[in-house]
Short mmCIF file of C-alpha atoms in Angstrom, two decimals:
data_model
loop_
_atom_site.label_atom_id
_atom_site.label_comp_id
_atom_site.label_asym_id
_atom_site.label_seq_id
_atom_site.Cartn_x
_atom_site.Cartn_y
_atom_site.Cartn_z
CA UNK F 1 36.64 59.27 12.19
CA UNK F 2 38.05 56.31 14.19
CA UNK F 3 40.37 53.70 12.80
CA UNK F 4 39.46 50.07 12.33
CA UNK F 5 40.76 47.48 14.78
CA UNK F 6 42.44 45.44 12.04
CA UNK F 7 46.02 46.70 12.26
CA UNK F 8 47.47 48.31 9.15
CA UNK F 9 44.06 49.22 7.77
CA UNK F 10 43.26 52.86 7.04
CA UNK F 11 40.27 54.79 5.90
CA UNK F 12 39.86 54.75 2.15
CA UNK F 13 38.33 57.29 -0.09
CA UNK F 14 35.73 55.80 -2.33
CA UNK F 15 37.37 55.45 -5.75
CA UNK F 16 34.25 56.61 -7.56
CA UNK F 17 33.98 59.85 -5.63
CA UNK F 18 30.73 61.11 -4.26
CA UNK F 19 28.47 58.59 -6.01
CA UNK F 20 29.29 55.05 -4.82
CA UNK F 21 32.22 52.65 -4.49
CA UNK F 22 33.24 50.61 -7.45
CA UNK F 23 31.73 47.18 -7.70
CA UNK F 24 35.10 45.53 -7.01
CA UNK F 25 36.90 44.03 -4.01
CA UNK F 26 39.59 45.77 -1.96
CA UNK F 27 42.15 43.43 -0.30
CA UNK F 28 42.84 43.68 3.43
CA UNK F 29 46.44 44.95 4.03
CA UNK F 30 46.92 42.72 7.04
CA UNK F 31 48.35 39.47 5.63
CA UNK F 32 46.85 37.32 8.39
CA UNK F 33 43.36 38.12 7.15
CA UNK F 34 43.98 36.70 3.65
CA UNK F 35 40.52 37.87 2.74
CA UNK F 36 38.90 40.35 0.44
CA UNK F 37 36.08 42.79 0.81
CA UNK F 38 33.15 42.38 -1.49
CA UNK F 39 31.32 45.55 -2.44
CA UNK F 40 27.62 45.19 -3.11
CA UNK F 41 26.07 47.81 -5.31
CA UNK F 42 24.23 50.22 -2.95
CA UNK F 43 20.79 51.31 -3.99
CA UNK F 44 21.00 54.74 -2.34
CA UNK F 45 24.52 56.17 -1.61
CA UNK F 46 23.10 58.65 0.93
CA UNK F 47 22.08 55.90 3.36
CA UNK F 48 24.35 53.92 5.70
CA UNK F 49 25.20 50.53 4.22
CA UNK F 50 26.53 47.36 5.86
CA UNK F 51 28.37 44.75 3.86
CA UNK F 52 29.97 41.54 5.01
CA UNK F 53 31.91 38.72 3.45
CA UNK F 54 33.32 35.56 4.89
CA UNK F 55 37.10 35.40 4.68
CA UNK F 56 38.22 32.35 2.77
CA UNK F 57 40.83 31.18 5.23
CA UNK F 58 39.99 32.65 8.64
CA UNK F 59 36.19 32.70 8.50
CA UNK F 60 36.34 36.29 9.65
CA UNK F 61 33.77 38.91 8.69
CA UNK F 62 34.61 42.38 7.47
CA UNK F 63 31.93 44.96 7.88
CA UNK F 64 31.92 48.14 5.84
CA UNK F 65 30.18 51.31 6.84
CA UNK F 66 29.49 53.71 4.05
CA UNK F 67 29.79 57.26 5.37
CA UNK F 68 28.76 60.43 3.62
CA UNK F 69 28.92 58.83 0.19
CA UNK F 70 32.76 58.81 0.30
CA UNK F 71 34.40 56.65 2.95
CA UNK F 72 34.05 53.20 4.49
CA UNK F 73 35.53 51.64 7.62
CA UNK F 74 36.90 48.12 8.13
CA UNK F 75 35.91 46.65 11.53
CA UNK F 76 37.29 43.70 13.44
CA UNK F 77 36.39 40.01 13.11
CA UNK F 78 34.51 40.02 16.44
CA UNK F 79 32.36 42.97 15.47
CA UNK F 80 31.62 41.33 12.14
CA UNK F 81 30.58 38.12 13.89
CA UNK F 82 28.31 40.00 16.26
CA UNK F 83 26.65 41.84 13.41
CA UNK F 84 26.14 38.55 11.52
CA UNK F 85 24.57 36.91 14.54
CA UNK F 86 22.16 39.70 15.07
CA UNK F 87 18.69 38.92 13.66
CA UNK F 88 15.55 40.93 13.42
CA UNK F 89 12.48 39.96 15.41
CA UNK F 90 10.79 38.73 12.25
CA UNK F 91 13.70 36.42 11.50
CA UNK F 92 13.73 35.11 15.06
CA UNK F 93 10.01 34.40 15.03
CA UNK F 94 10.32 32.69 11.64
CA UNK F 95 13.11 30.48 12.99
CA UNK F 96 11.11 29.59 16.10
CA UNK F 97 7.98 28.85 14.05
CA UNK F 98 9.94 26.62 11.66
CA UNK F 99 11.48 24.66 14.52
CA UNK F 100 8.08 24.27 16.20
CA UNK F 101 6.50 23.04 12.95
CA UNK F 102 9.27 20.51 12.41
CA UNK F 103 8.90 19.23 15.97
CA UNK F 104 5.12 18.95 15.52
CA UNK F 105 5.53 16.95 12.32
CA UNK F 106 7.95 14.57 14.03
CA UNK F 107 5.54 14.10 16.93
CA UNK F 108 2.63 13.41 14.56
CA UNK F 109 4.72 10.92 12.58
CA UNK F 110 5.71 9.10 15.77
CA UNK F 111 2.10 9.06 16.97
CA UNK F 112 0.92 7.68 13.63
CA UNK F 113 3.56 4.95 13.74
CA UNK F 114 2.55 3.94 17.27
CA UNK F 115 -1.13 3.94 16.29
CA UNK F 116 -0.67 1.76 13.21
CA UNK F 117 1.63 -0.63 15.08
CA UNK F 118 -0.98 -0.96 17.84
CA UNK F 119 -3.58 -1.95 15.23
CA UNK F 120 -1.22 -4.45 13.63
CA UNK F 121 -0.75 -6.15 16.99
CA UNK F 122 -4.48 -6.93 17.06
CA UNK F 123 -4.21 -9.26 14.06
CA UNK F 124 -4.02 -13.02 14.51
CA UNK F 125 -0.85 -14.63 13.20
CA UNK F 126 -0.44 -18.11 11.64
CA UNK F 127 1.41 -19.45 14.71
CA UNK F 128 -1.76 -19.13 16.77
CA UNK F 129 -3.77 -20.88 14.06
CA UNK F 130 -1.33 -23.79 13.83
CA UNK F 131 -1.64 -24.32 17.57
CA UNK F 132 -5.37 -24.87 17.12
CA UNK F 133 -4.74 -27.25 14.22
CA UNK F 134 -2.45 -29.39 16.35
CA UNK F 135 -5.29 -30.01 18.79
CA UNK F 136 -7.33 -31.75 16.06
CA UNK F 137 -7.19 -35.53 16.21
CA UNK F 138 -5.23 -37.49 13.56
CA UNK F 139 -8.35 -39.13 12.14
CA UNK F 140 -9.43 -35.71 10.88
CA UNK F 141 -6.82 -36.11 8.08
CA UNK F 142 -5.27 -32.68 8.59
CA UNK F 143 -1.93 -32.05 6.86
CA UNK F 144 0.08 -29.47 8.78
CA UNK F 145 2.25 -27.21 6.60
CA UNK F 146 2.46 -24.38 9.14
CA UNK F 147 5.88 -22.67 9.33
CA UNK F 148 7.00 -24.73 6.31
CA UNK F 149 8.62 -23.12 3.30
CA UNK F 150 6.22 -23.33 0.36
CA UNK F 151 9.07 -24.54 -1.83
CA UNK F 152 9.19 -27.74 0.24
CA UNK F 153 5.57 -28.68 -0.48
CA UNK F 154 5.04 -31.16 -3.32
CA UNK F 155 1.39 -31.20 -4.43
CA UNK F 156 1.95 -34.49 -6.31
CA UNK F 157 3.42 -36.39 -3.35
CA UNK F 158 1.13 -39.44 -2.93
CA UNK F 159 -1.48 -37.29 -4.64
CA UNK F 160 -3.69 -37.67 -7.69
CA UNK F 161 -3.26 -37.70 -11.44
CA UNK F 162 -3.97 -34.04 -12.27
CA UNK F 163 -0.53 -32.56 -12.82
CA UNK F 164 0.29 -28.85 -12.79
CA UNK F 165 1.77 -27.29 -15.94
CA UNK F 166 5.52 -26.95 -16.33
CA UNK F 167 7.29 -23.62 -15.95
CA UNK F 168 8.22 -21.12 -13.27
CA UNK F 169 5.98 -18.86 -11.22
CA UNK F 170 5.44 -15.46 -12.88
CA UNK F 171 7.06 -12.87 -10.61
CA UNK F 172 6.64 -9.10 -11.10
CA UNK F 173 8.33 -6.65 -8.71
CA UNK F 174 5.63 -3.96 -9.00
CA UNK F 175 2.76 -6.35 -8.27
CA UNK F 176 1.75 -7.58 -4.81
CA UNK F 177 -0.77 -10.42 -4.60
CA UNK F 178 -2.73 -11.21 -1.44
CA UNK F 179 -5.17 -14.12 -1.23
CA UNK F 180 -8.35 -13.43 0.75
CA UNK F 181 -9.62 -16.77 2.07
CA UNK F 182 -13.28 -16.84 3.02
CA UNK F 183 -13.50 -19.80 5.36
CA UNK F 184 -16.80 -21.50 6.14
CA UNK F 185 -15.54 -22.10 9.67
CA UNK F 186 -18.28 -21.33 12.19
CA UNK F 187 -16.57 -22.49 15.38
CA UNK F 188 -12.94 -22.21 16.49
CA UNK F 189 -10.95 -25.33 15.65
CA UNK F 190 -13.54 -26.60 13.17
CA UNK F 191 -12.25 -28.21 9.96
CA UNK F 192 -13.25 -25.70 7.30
CA UNK F 193 -13.09 -25.27 3.55
CA UNK F 194 -12.15 -22.19 1.58
CA UNK F 195 -15.66 -21.15 0.61
CA UNK F 196 -14.23 -18.16 -1.26
CA UNK F 197 -10.76 -17.68 -2.76
CA UNK F 198 -10.30 -14.14 -4.00
CA UNK F 199 -6.92 -12.59 -4.76
CA UNK F 200 -6.29 -8.87 -4.41
CA UNK F 201 -3.54 -7.73 -6.78
CA UNK F 202 -1.99 -4.30 -6.20
CA UNK F 203 0.21 -2.61 -8.79
CA UNK F 204 2.42 -0.17 -6.85
CA UNK F 205 3.68 1.55 -9.99
CA UNK F 206 0.26 2.26 -11.48
CA UNK F 207 -1.58 2.59 -8.13
CA UNK F 208 -4.30 0.20 -9.31
CA UNK F 209 -5.88 -2.90 -7.80
CA UNK F 210 -7.55 -5.98 -9.28
CA UNK F 211 -9.75 -8.78 -8.00
CA UNK F 212 -9.30 -12.38 -9.17
CA UNK F 213 -11.64 -15.21 -8.14
CA UNK F 214 -10.50 -18.84 -8.29
CA UNK F 215 -13.20 -21.41 -8.96
CA UNK F 216 -13.58 -23.62 -5.91
CA UNK F 217 -14.57 -26.75 -7.85
CA UNK F 218 -11.44 -27.01 -10.03
CA UNK F 219 -9.80 -30.42 -9.72
CA UNK F 220 -6.21 -30.50 -8.40
CA UNK F 221 -3.87 -33.00 -6.81
CA UNK F 222 -3.74 -32.95 -3.00
CA UNK F 223 -0.77 -34.65 -1.26
CA UNK F 224 -1.70 -37.95 0.44
CA UNK F 225 -5.30 -37.51 -0.66
CA UNK F 226 -5.67 -37.67 -4.46
CA UNK F 227 -7.54 -35.57 -6.96
CA UNK F 228 -10.01 -33.26 -5.27
CA UNK F 229 -11.54 -29.80 -5.37
CA UNK F 230 -9.31 -26.75 -4.99
CA UNK F 231 -11.44 -25.58 -2.06
CA UNK F 232 -10.54 -28.74 -0.12
CA UNK F 233 -6.81 -27.98 -0.15
CA UNK F 234 -7.46 -25.53 2.68
CA UNK F 235 -9.28 -28.18 4.70
CA UNK F 236 -6.44 -30.68 4.25
CA UNK F 237 -3.39 -28.43 4.49
CA UNK F 238 -4.43 -24.95 5.57
CA UNK F 239 -3.46 -21.72 3.80
CA UNK F 240 0.05 -23.00 3.05
CA UNK F 241 -1.16 -25.86 0.85
CA UNK F 242 -3.75 -23.62 -0.82
CA UNK F 243 -1.12 -20.99 -1.69
CA UNK F 244 1.27 -23.63 -3.00
CA UNK F 245 -1.46 -25.19 -5.14
CA UNK F 246 -2.30 -21.82 -6.73
CA UNK F 247 1.40 -21.22 -7.41
CA UNK F 248 1.82 -24.61 -9.05
CA UNK F 249 -1.33 -24.73 -11.18
CA UNK F 250 -1.72 -21.05 -12.14
CA UNK F 251 1.93 -19.90 -11.88
CA UNK F 252 0.86 -16.85 -9.86
CA UNK F 253 3.19 -15.25 -7.33
CA UNK F 254 1.05 -15.35 -4.19
CA UNK F 255 2.41 -16.30 -0.79
CA UNK F 256 0.52 -13.84 1.45
CA UNK F 257 -3.02 -14.36 2.69
CA UNK F 258 -5.77 -12.89 4.85
CA UNK F 259 -8.30 -15.31 6.32
CA UNK F 260 -11.79 -14.32 7.43
CA UNK F 261 -14.76 -16.46 8.41
CA UNK F 262 -18.51 -15.89 8.24
CA UNK F 263 -18.74 -14.03 11.55
CA UNK F 264 -15.93 -11.64 10.61
CA UNK F 265 -17.61 -10.95 7.27
CA UNK F 266 -20.98 -10.21 8.86
CA UNK F 267 -19.48 -8.00 11.56
CA UNK F 268 -17.36 -6.01 9.13
CA UNK F 269 -20.17 -5.35 6.63
CA UNK F 270 -22.54 -4.29 9.39
CA UNK F 271 -19.97 -2.04 11.09
CA UNK F 272 -19.18 -0.09 7.91
CA UNK F 273 -22.88 0.63 7.39
CA UNK F 274 -23.73 -2.08 4.88
CA UNK F 275 -22.99 -2.33 1.16
CA UNK F 276 -24.93 -1.32 -1.94
CA UNK F 277 -25.21 -3.99 -4.66
CA UNK F 278 -27.03 -4.09 -7.98
CA UNK F 279 -29.48 -7.01 -7.91
CA UNK F 280 -31.08 -8.75 -10.84
CA UNK F 281 -34.75 -9.68 -10.54
CA UNK F 282 -33.80 -13.35 -10.15
CA UNK F 283 -31.44 -12.52 -7.29
CA UNK F 284 -34.07 -10.34 -5.62
CA UNK F 285 -36.64 -13.15 -5.87
CA UNK F 286 -34.16 -15.59 -4.34
CA UNK F 287 -33.38 -13.23 -1.47
CA UNK F 288 -37.10 -12.67 -0.86
CA UNK F 289 -37.68 -16.42 -0.73
CA UNK F 290 -34.98 -16.72 1.94
CA UNK F 291 -36.39 -13.78 3.92
CA UNK F 292 -39.99 -14.98 3.60
CA UNK F 293 -41.19 -11.55 2.54
CA UNK F 294 -40.90 -9.09 -0.34
CA UNK F 295 -37.99 -6.89 0.72
CA UNK F 296 -35.94 -6.53 -2.45
CA UNK F 297 -36.53 -5.82 -6.09
CA UNK F 298 -34.40 -5.39 -9.18
CA UNK F 299 -31.86 -2.57 -8.90
CA UNK F 300 -29.70 -1.17 -6.13
CA UNK F 301 -30.15 -2.60 -2.65
CA UNK F 302 -28.36 -1.95 0.62
CA UNK F 303 -27.44 -5.10 2.52
CA UNK F 304 -26.25 -5.49 6.09
CA UNK F 305 -23.79 -8.18 7.21
CA UNK F 306 -26.08 -11.26 7.37
CA UNK F 307 -27.98 -10.44 4.17
CA UNK F 308 -24.73 -9.64 2.31
CA UNK F 309 -23.42 -13.07 3.33
CA UNK F 310 -26.55 -14.76 1.97
CA UNK F 311 -26.25 -12.77 -1.27
CA UNK F 312 -22.55 -13.63 -1.70
CA UNK F 313 -23.18 -17.35 -1.13
CA UNK F 314 -26.09 -17.85 -3.55
CA UNK F 315 -25.14 -21.01 -5.44
CA UNK F 316 -28.25 -22.76 -6.77
CA UNK F 317 -29.71 -19.83 -8.66
CA UNK F 318 -27.32 -19.86 -11.61
CA UNK F 319 -23.65 -20.93 -11.84
CA UNK F 320 -20.58 -20.81 -9.66
CA UNK F 321 -19.12 -18.19 -12.02
CA UNK F 322 -22.09 -15.90 -11.27
CA UNK F 323 -21.58 -16.67 -7.57
CA UNK F 324 -17.99 -15.43 -7.51
CA UNK F 325 -19.05 -12.34 -9.47
CA UNK F 326 -21.47 -11.52 -6.64
CA UNK F 327 -18.66 -11.99 -4.14
CA UNK F 328 -16.47 -9.52 -6.02
CA UNK F 329 -19.36 -7.07 -6.24
CA UNK F 330 -19.67 -7.17 -2.45
CA UNK F 331 -15.91 -6.66 -2.08
CA UNK F 332 -15.95 -3.63 -4.38
CA UNK F 333 -19.00 -2.20 -2.59
CA UNK F 334 -17.29 -2.65 0.78
CA UNK F 335 -14.19 -0.79 -0.43
CA UNK F 336 -16.37 2.05 -1.74
CA UNK F 337 -18.20 2.25 1.60
CA UNK F 338 -14.98 2.32 3.65
CA UNK F 339 -13.76 5.25 1.52
CA UNK F 340 -16.66 7.35 2.86
CA UNK F 341 -15.97 6.69 6.56
CA UNK F 342 -14.24 9.03 8.99
CA UNK F 343 -10.95 8.06 10.64
CA UNK F 344 -12.72 7.80 14.00
CA UNK F 345 -15.23 5.31 12.57
CA UNK F 346 -12.48 3.29 10.91
CA UNK F 347 -10.64 3.15 14.24
CA UNK F 348 -13.70 1.69 15.99
CA UNK F 349 -14.19 -0.90 13.24
CA UNK F 350 -10.51 -1.89 13.36
CA UNK F 351 -10.70 -2.50 17.10
CA UNK F 352 -13.74 -4.70 16.58
CA UNK F 353 -12.70 -6.70 13.49
CA UNK F 354 -8.89 -7.00 13.41
CA UNK F 355 -8.61 -9.47 16.33
CA UNK F 356 -10.74 -11.91 14.29
CA UNK F 357 -8.58 -11.72 11.15
CA UNK F 358 -5.65 -14.05 10.50
CA UNK F 359 -2.78 -13.08 8.16
CA UNK F 360 0.86 -13.87 7.46
CA UNK F 361 1.57 -10.34 6.22
CA UNK F 362 4.50 -8.78 8.07
CA UNK F 363 4.26 -5.40 9.79
CA UNK F 364 6.47 -3.90 7.08
CA UNK F 365 4.14 -5.17 4.36
CA UNK F 366 1.12 -3.90 6.25
CA UNK F 367 2.79 -0.48 6.50
CA UNK F 368 3.23 -0.40 2.72
CA UNK F 369 -0.42 -1.32 2.22
CA UNK F 370 -1.57 1.31 4.70
CA UNK F 371 0.29 4.00 2.75
CA UNK F 372 -1.31 2.89 -0.53
CA UNK F 373 -4.88 2.50 0.70
CA UNK F 374 -5.83 6.20 0.37
CA UNK F 375 -4.98 6.07 -3.34
CA UNK F 376 -6.85 2.79 -3.91
CA UNK F 377 -10.05 3.20 -1.88
CA UNK F 378 -12.83 4.68 -3.94
CA UNK F 379 -11.39 3.43 -7.23
CA UNK F 380 -12.87 0.58 -9.27
CA UNK F 381 -10.99 -2.70 -9.47
CA UNK F 382 -10.72 -4.73 -12.66
CA UNK F 383 -12.07 -8.24 -12.17
CA UNK F 384 -11.41 -11.74 -13.49
CA UNK F 385 -12.50 -15.33 -12.81
CA UNK F 386 -10.06 -18.23 -13.24
CA UNK F 387 -10.63 -20.44 -15.11
CA UNK F 388 -12.75 -18.95 -17.88
CA UNK F 389 -16.15 -20.60 -18.03
CA UNK F 390 -16.13 -20.99 -21.81
CA UNK F 391 -12.78 -22.82 -21.71
CA UNK F 392 -13.53 -25.30 -18.92
CA UNK F 393 -15.30 -28.65 -18.69
CA UNK F 394 -16.26 -31.21 -16.07
CA UNK F 395 -14.60 -34.51 -15.21
CA UNK F 396 -15.46 -37.23 -12.72
CA UNK F 397 -13.47 -37.34 -9.51
CA UNK F 398 -13.14 -39.21 -6.26
CA UNK F 399 -16.17 -37.32 -4.93
CA UNK F 400 -19.75 -37.99 -5.86
CA UNK F 401 -19.76 -34.60 -7.56
CA UNK F 402 -17.71 -33.86 -10.66
CA UNK F 403 -14.72 -31.52 -10.85
CA UNK F 404 -13.99 -28.61 -13.15
CA UNK F 405 -11.13 -29.15 -15.59
CA UNK F 406 -9.25 -26.61 -17.71
CA UNK F 407 -6.04 -25.97 -19.61
CA UNK F 408 -3.91 -24.80 -16.68
CA UNK F 409 -1.07 -23.51 -18.87
CA UNK F 410 -3.46 -21.34 -20.90
CA UNK F 411 -5.21 -20.09 -17.76
CA UNK F 412 -1.86 -19.25 -16.15
CA UNK F 413 -0.91 -17.17 -19.18
CA UNK F 414 -4.34 -15.50 -19.23
CA UNK F 415 -4.06 -14.61 -15.55
CA UNK F 416 -0.56 -13.20 -15.96
CA UNK F 417 -1.65 -11.00 -18.88
CA UNK F 418 -4.54 -9.70 -16.80
CA UNK F 419 -2.30 -8.83 -13.84
CA UNK F 420 0.10 -7.00 -16.18
CA UNK F 421 -2.76 -4.95 -17.61
CA UNK F 422 -2.80 -6.47 -21.09
CA UNK F 423 -6.02 -6.58 -23.11
CA UNK F 424 -7.36 -10.12 -22.80
CA UNK F 425 -9.86 -9.74 -25.64
CA UNK F 426 -7.15 -8.66 -28.08
CA UNK F 427 -4.90 -11.50 -26.95
CA UNK F 428 -7.75 -14.05 -27.31
CA UNK F 429 -8.56 -12.80 -30.81
CA UNK F 430 -4.91 -13.04 -31.84
CA UNK F 431 -4.70 -16.58 -30.50
CA UNK F 432 -7.88 -17.60 -32.32
CA UNK F 433 -6.55 -16.19 -35.59
CA UNK F 434 -3.26 -18.03 -35.11
CA UNK F 435 -5.14 -21.33 -34.75
#
C-alpha cells in the first residue's frame, strides 16, 4: 500500500483491530500541519469510508481511506481539497436551482417596485393644484397655504370667536391618519367646498382600519374670514387649512390627504363594478323619486357610479349624521368590491383613476400602504361621526344658516379613544356616573 504525500506520515493499524477505529483523533506527525484527524463512527467497517476535517491553522483537508477494516491512509492537502470540491449531480442541480430561484425572486421584486412606482407617478401632487389656485383672481378670497408648514397656520388670525381647545395634538406611532376630501368641484380651477371629510385611520400594529366622518356644518374660526362652516375651510385655504383646522379643534394627528371630486368618484365606482348598499325604504323611495321610476326597494341594492353619488349625497331626507353614515357605507362597500377584483382589473382601474386623484402622500408612505392593503381589504372598518349628534347643538353664524356647536375638548378625547380602540360606551357610562 502506498504512502501518503504528507512527509513523516505512515500507515497506521486501526487501534481497535478488525472492527473499526476508535472514535478519537490522531495527530498529524508533520508539525507544519498543526491539525488533527477526526474519526467519524463508520456504519459498516467493510465498506470504504472517506473522512475529512479542516485543519485549524492551515485550512488543509486530511482524507482517510479505511481499507480492509484495519488501515487508513493520510492524503495530501491538494487531494483533500479536490475531494471536498467534488459534488454529486444532485447537489449541483440543487445549487443551480437555488441560484435560479433567488435570481427569479430578485427580478420579480424589481419588477414589482418598477410597477408600483409607475402607478405612483400617475397621481397628482399638491404643487400642480397650487398652480391652478394661483390663477384664480384675488376677489375670489382664496387663501393660499400651499407648501406652507401647518405649524405656521394660525386659525384665529383675524378670524372668528370660536376658539379651539387647549392642548397638544394626540400622536400615536402605530396609527396613520389620512383625510379623504370629497370635493364638489365639477370643473378644473373651480372654487370648491369639501362636500365630504372622511378620515381613514390605519393601525399598523393591529392591522385594522377605521372610518371617521367630520360634520361639515360645525362652526370654526377661519383666518381673515370669521366663524364659518368647517366645510368652507377647504374653499378658503385648500387642504392645508382644512388639515390644520382638524388638528386644532379635534387634536387629531392628520397631515396627509387624498382629494377626489365627483367625476373621480363616479368613474371609480363604475370601474370596480358598482357597490352593494343596504337601503331603507325611505332611501329607496327617495332614489326612485330622483330616477322617476320604481327601481329600488328596501334591502340590498347595487349602485353604479352616478347612482352611488346620488345615494351618498342625500341630505334632505333625514339628517347630516345619516348622510355621512351613507357615505361610509359606500366606502366600506367599495373596499369590499375591490377585494374581489383580479390584479389585471385593478391595474386597468389604476390607469384610469389615479391621474385624477390628488395627494400629498410620499412614495415611501404609499409603499407602506400598498404592503398593508392585502391585509385590510375585505375586513370591516369601525366607524364614527364627529361630533356626536346627541352632544351637539346649533348656533347662529355669519351665514344665513346656523352652525353646529359642540364641546371640542370632549369630542377630541372621544375621537382619540376611538382611534386607540377603547370602548366608547364604557367610557361614556363612566363619565356619566362621575358627574
